[in-house]
mmCIF file of C-alpha atoms and ligand atoms in Angstrom:
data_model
loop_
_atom_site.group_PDB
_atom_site.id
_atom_site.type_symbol
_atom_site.label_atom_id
_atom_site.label_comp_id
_atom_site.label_asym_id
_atom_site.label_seq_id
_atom_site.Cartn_x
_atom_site.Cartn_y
_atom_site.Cartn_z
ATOM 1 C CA UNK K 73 92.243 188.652 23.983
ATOM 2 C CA UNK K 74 89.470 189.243 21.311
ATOM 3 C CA UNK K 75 87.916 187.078 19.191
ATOM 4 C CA UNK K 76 86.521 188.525 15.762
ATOM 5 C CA UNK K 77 83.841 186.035 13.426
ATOM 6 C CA UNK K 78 83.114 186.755 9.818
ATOM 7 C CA UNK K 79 80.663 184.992 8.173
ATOM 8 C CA UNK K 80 81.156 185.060 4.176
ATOM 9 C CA UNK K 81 77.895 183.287 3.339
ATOM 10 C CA UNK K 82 77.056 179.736 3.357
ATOM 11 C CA UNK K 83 79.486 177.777 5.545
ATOM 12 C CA UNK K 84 82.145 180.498 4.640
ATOM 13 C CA UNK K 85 83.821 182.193 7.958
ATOM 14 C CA UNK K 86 87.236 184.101 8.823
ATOM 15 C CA UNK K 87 88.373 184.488 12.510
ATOM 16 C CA UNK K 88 90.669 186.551 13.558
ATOM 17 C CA UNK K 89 92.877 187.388 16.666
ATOM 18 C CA UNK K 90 95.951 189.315 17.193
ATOM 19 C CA UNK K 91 96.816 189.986 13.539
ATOM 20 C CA UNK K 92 96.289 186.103 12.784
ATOM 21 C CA UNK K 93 93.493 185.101 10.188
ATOM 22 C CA UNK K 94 91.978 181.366 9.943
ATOM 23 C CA UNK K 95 89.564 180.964 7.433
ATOM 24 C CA UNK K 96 86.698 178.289 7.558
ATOM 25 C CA UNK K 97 85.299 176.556 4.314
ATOM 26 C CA UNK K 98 86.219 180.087 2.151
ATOM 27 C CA UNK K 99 83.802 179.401 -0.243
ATOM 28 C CA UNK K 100 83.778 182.806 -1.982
ATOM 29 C CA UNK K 101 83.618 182.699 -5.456
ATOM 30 C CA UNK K 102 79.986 181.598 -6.944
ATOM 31 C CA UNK K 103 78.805 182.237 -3.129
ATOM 32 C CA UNK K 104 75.255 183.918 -3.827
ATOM 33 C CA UNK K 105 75.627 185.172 -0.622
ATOM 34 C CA UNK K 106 79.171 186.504 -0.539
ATOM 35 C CA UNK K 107 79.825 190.219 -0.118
ATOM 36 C CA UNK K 108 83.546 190.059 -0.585
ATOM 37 C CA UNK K 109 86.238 188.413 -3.116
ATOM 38 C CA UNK K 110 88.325 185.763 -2.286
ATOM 39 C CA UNK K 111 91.321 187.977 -3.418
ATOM 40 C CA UNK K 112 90.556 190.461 -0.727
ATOM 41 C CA UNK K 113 91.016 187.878 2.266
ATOM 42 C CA UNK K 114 93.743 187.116 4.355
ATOM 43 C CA UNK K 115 94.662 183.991 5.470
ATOM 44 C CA UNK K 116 97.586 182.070 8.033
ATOM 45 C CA UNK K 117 95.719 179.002 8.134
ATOM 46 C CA UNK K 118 92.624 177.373 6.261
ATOM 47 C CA UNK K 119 90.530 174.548 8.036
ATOM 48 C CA UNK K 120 88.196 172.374 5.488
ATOM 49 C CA UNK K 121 85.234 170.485 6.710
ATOM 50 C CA UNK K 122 84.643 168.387 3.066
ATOM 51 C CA UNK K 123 85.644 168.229 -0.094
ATOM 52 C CA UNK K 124 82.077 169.378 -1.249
ATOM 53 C CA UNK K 125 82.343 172.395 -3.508
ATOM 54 C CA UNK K 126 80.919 174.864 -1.554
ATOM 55 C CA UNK K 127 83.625 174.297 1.243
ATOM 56 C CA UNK K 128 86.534 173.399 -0.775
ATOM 57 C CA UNK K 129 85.822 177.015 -2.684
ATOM 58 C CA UNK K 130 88.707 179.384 -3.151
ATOM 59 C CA UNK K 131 90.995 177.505 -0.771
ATOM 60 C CA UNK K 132 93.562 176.365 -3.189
ATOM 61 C CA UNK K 133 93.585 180.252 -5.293
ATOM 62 C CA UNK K 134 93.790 182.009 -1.278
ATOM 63 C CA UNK K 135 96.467 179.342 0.017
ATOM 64 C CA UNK K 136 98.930 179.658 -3.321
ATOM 65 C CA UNK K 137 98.004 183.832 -2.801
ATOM 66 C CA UNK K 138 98.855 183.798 0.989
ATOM 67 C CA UNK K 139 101.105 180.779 1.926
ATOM 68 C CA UNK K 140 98.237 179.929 4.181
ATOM 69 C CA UNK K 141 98.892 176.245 5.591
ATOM 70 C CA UNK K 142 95.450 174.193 4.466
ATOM 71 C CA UNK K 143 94.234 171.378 6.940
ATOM 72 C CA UNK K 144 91.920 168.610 6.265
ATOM 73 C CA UNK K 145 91.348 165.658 6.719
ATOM 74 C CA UNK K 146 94.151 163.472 4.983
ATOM 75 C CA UNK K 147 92.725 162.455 1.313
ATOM 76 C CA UNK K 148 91.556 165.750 1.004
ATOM 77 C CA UNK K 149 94.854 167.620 2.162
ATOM 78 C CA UNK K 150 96.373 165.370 -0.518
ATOM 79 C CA UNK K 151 93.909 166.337 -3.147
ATOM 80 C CA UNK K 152 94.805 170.371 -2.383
ATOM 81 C CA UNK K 153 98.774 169.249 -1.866
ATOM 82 C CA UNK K 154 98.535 167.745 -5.518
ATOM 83 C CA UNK K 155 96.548 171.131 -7.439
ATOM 84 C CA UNK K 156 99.918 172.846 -6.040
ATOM 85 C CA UNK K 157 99.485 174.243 -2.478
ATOM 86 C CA UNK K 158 102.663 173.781 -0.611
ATOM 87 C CA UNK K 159 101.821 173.771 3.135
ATOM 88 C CA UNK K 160 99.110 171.078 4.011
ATOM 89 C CA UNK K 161 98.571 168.902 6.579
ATOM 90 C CA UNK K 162 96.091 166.204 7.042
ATOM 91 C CA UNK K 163 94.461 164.931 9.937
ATOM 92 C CA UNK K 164 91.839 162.636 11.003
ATOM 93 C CA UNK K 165 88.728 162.493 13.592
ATOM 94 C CA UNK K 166 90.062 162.294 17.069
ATOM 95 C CA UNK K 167 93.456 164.146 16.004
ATOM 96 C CA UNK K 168 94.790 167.588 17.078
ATOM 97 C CA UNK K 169 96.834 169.721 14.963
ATOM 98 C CA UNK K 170 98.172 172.815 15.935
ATOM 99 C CA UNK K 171 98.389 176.167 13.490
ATOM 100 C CA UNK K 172 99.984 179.690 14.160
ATOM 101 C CA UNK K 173 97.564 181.196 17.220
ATOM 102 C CA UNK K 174 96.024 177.613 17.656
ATOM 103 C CA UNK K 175 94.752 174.203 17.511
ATOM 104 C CA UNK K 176 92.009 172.046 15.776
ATOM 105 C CA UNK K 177 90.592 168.611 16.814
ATOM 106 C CA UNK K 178 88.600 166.959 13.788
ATOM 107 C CA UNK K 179 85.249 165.523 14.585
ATOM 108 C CA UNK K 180 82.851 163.353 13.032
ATOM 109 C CA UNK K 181 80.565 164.515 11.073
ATOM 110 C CA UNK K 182 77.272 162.727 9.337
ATOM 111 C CA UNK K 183 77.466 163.670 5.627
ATOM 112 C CA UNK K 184 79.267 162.444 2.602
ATOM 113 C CA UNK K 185 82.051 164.256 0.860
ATOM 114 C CA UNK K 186 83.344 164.153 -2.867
ATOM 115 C CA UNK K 187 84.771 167.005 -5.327
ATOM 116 C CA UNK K 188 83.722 167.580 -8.709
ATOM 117 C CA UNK K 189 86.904 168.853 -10.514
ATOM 118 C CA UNK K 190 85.470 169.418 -14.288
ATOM 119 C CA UNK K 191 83.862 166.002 -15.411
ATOM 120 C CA UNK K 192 85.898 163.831 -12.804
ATOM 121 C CA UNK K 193 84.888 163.479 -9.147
ATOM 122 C CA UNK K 194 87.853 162.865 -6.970
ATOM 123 C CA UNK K 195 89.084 163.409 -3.281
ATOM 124 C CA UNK K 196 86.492 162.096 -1.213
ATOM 125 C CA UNK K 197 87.541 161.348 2.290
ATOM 126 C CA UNK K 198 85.389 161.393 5.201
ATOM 127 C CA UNK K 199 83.498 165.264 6.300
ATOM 128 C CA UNK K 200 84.631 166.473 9.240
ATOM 129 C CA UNK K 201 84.124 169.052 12.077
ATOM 130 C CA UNK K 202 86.347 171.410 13.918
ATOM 131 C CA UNK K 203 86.835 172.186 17.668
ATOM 132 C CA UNK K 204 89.045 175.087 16.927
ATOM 133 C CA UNK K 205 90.855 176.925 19.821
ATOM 134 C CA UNK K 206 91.683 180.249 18.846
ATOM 135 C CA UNK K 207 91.542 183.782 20.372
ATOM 136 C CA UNK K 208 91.143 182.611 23.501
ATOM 137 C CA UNK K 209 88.344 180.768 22.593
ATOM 138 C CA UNK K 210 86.776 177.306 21.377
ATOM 139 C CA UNK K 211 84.711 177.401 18.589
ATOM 140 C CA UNK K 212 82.816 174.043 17.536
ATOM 141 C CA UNK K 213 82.320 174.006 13.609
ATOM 142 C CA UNK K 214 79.777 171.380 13.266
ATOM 143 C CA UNK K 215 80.425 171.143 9.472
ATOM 144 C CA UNK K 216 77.883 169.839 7.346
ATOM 145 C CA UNK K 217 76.253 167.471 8.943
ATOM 146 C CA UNK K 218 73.014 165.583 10.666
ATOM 147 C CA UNK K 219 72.252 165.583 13.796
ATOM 148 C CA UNK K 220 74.274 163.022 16.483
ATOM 149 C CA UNK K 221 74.086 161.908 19.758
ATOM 150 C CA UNK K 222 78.078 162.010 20.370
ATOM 151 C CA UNK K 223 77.588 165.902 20.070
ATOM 152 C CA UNK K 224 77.084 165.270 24.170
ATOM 153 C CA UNK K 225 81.057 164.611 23.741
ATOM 154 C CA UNK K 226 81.963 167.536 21.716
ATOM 155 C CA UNK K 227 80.121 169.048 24.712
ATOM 156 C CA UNK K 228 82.904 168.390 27.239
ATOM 157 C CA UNK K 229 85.349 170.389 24.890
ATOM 158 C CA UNK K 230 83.564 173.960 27.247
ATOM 159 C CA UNK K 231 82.440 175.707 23.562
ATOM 160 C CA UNK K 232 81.989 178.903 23.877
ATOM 161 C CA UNK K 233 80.825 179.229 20.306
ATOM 162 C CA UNK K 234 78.849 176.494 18.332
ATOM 163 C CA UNK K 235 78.154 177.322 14.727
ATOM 164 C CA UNK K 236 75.795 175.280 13.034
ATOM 165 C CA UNK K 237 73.977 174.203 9.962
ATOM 166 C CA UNK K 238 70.270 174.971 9.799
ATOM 167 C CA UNK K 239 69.509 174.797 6.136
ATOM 168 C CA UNK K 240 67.697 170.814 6.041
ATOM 169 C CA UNK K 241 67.825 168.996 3.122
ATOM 170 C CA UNK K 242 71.405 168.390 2.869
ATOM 171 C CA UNK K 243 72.042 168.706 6.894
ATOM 172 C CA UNK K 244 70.302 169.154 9.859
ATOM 173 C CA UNK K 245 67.283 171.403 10.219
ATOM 174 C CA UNK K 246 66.422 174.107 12.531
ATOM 175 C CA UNK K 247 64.736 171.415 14.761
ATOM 176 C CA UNK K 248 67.423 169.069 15.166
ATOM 177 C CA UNK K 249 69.831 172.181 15.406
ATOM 178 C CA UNK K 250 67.857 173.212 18.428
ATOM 179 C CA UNK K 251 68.663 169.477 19.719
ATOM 180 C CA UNK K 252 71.967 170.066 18.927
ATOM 181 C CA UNK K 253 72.466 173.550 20.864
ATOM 182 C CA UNK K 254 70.643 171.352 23.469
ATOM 183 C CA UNK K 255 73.565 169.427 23.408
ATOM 184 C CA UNK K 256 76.457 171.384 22.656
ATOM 185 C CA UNK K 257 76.019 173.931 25.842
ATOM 186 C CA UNK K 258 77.918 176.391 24.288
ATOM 187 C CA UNK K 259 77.694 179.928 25.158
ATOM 188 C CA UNK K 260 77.088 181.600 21.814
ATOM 189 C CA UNK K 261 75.295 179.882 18.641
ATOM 190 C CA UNK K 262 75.709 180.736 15.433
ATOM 191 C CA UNK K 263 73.964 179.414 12.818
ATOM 192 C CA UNK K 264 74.798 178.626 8.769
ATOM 193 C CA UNK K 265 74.382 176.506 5.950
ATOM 194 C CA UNK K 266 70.900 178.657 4.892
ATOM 195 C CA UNK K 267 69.625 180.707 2.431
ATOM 196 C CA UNK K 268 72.372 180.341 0.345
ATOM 197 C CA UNK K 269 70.246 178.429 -2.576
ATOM 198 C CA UNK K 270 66.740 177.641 -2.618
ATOM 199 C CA UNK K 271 66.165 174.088 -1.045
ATOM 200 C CA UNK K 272 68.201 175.691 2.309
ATOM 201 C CA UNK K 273 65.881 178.824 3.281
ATOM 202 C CA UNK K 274 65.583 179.296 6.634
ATOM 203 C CA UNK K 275 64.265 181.998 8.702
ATOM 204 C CA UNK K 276 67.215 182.513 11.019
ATOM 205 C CA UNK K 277 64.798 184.451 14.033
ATOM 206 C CA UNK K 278 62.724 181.910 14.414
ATOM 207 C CA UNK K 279 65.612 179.871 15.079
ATOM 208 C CA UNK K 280 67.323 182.108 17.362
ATOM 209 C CA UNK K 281 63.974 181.873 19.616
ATOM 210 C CA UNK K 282 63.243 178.142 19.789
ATOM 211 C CA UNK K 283 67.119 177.612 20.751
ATOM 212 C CA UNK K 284 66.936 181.009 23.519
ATOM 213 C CA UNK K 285 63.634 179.698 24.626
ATOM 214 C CA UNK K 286 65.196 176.145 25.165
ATOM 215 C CA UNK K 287 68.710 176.638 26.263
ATOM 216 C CA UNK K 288 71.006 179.199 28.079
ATOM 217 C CA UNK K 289 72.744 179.980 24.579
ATOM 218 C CA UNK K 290 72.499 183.305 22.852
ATOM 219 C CA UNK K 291 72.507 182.602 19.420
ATOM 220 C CA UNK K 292 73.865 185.567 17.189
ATOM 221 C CA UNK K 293 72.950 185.927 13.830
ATOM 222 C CA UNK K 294 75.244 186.812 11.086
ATOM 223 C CA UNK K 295 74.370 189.163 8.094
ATOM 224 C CA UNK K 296 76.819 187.986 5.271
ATOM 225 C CA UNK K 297 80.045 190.159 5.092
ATOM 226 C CA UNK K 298 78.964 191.361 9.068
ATOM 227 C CA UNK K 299 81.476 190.310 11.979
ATOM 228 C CA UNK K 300 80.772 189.647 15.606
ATOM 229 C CA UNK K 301 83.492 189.986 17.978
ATOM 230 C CA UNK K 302 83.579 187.923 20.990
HETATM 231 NI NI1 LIG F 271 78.502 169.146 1.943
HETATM 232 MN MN1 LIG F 272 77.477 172.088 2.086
#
């Protein structure tokens, strides 16, 4: 079985396997780094991280669009459940729920979460990540957030992918995502979170050789709209 990774910009990415689509933080629309339009994508299942913005995205226009089911974790699958989207389930850190082609286990995650909806700010909930086993394959999304020592744990899960945030200022760094890769032991890295705005440039190469030069992990790097398939 293949694996195929999109990544839309930003924390934005699709996988797909066998005619099944999950989509990852689809933050599309006012992306400066997305290539596509949220109208374009398929979807069976959408996984949040946070309720920040640029995660949240299109998820509630591509779930009403697609019947995609939306998971989260539970105040936030509530917030999405009440703008009108009817299949959402919400988990928690620790839990697994399973999705057409495959499962999720929420992690923690070191950030804060919130949603500005016009002039209010609702649906906080806690951020999350994802161990996400799909395609034949388990894929740690780290989510936005700093670097943590429990990511020795996540370890045990056998990654085969880890895909990270390297922008700084409102997550980890490249350093500590080297510490992290460190870590996480997983065969492929991929990183995100950069470039997408100002305060978050990164220069992805450099990365890619401090993590090869310190680990057994390729790290592949993404050009937004481009697709890997592993
Ligand atoms: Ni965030
Ligand atoms: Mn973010």
């Amino acid at each position: 079985m293949s694996l195929t990774i999109t990544w839309y910009g930003h924390s934005a990415f699709g996988l797909e396997a066998d005619g099944t689509t999950v989509l990852i933080d689809p933050y599309i629309s006012g992306n400066p780094a997305a290539k596509t339009k949220a109208s374009s994508l398929a979807a069976n299942t959408i996984l949040l991280t946070h309720a920040h913005n640029d995660h949240v995205g299109d998820t509630v226009a591509i779930a009403k669009r697609t019947g995609a089911t939306v998971i989260a974790t539970f105040e936030l699958a509530n917030y999405v459940e009440s703008q009108g989207v009817r299949s959402v389930i919400g988990g928690n850190h620790g839990g697994t729920i399973r999705f057409d082609g495959g499962s999720t286990k929420f992690t923690p995650a070191w950030h804060t979460s919130s949603y500005a909806d016009g002039e209010d700010i609702v649906a906080p909930g806690l951020p999350a990540g994802h161990v996400v086993r799909f395609g034949g394959k388990t894929i740690y999304f780290a989510g936005d957030t700093s670097l943590f020592l429990d990511m020795q744990l996540i370890a045990e899960e056998e990654l085969d992918i880890a895909v990270l945030p390297i922008g700084d200022h409102f997550t980890m760094g490249p350093a500590d995502a080297v510490k992290a890769a460190k870590m996480l032991r997983a065969g492929a890295i991929i990183p995100c979170h950069y470039n997408t705005f100002a305060p978050i440039k990164q220069d992805p190469q450099q990365f890619k050789r401090d993590v090869e030069a310190a680990t057994a992990s390729t790290v592949v790097v993404l050009e937004p709209g481009a697709s890997a398939t592993l």
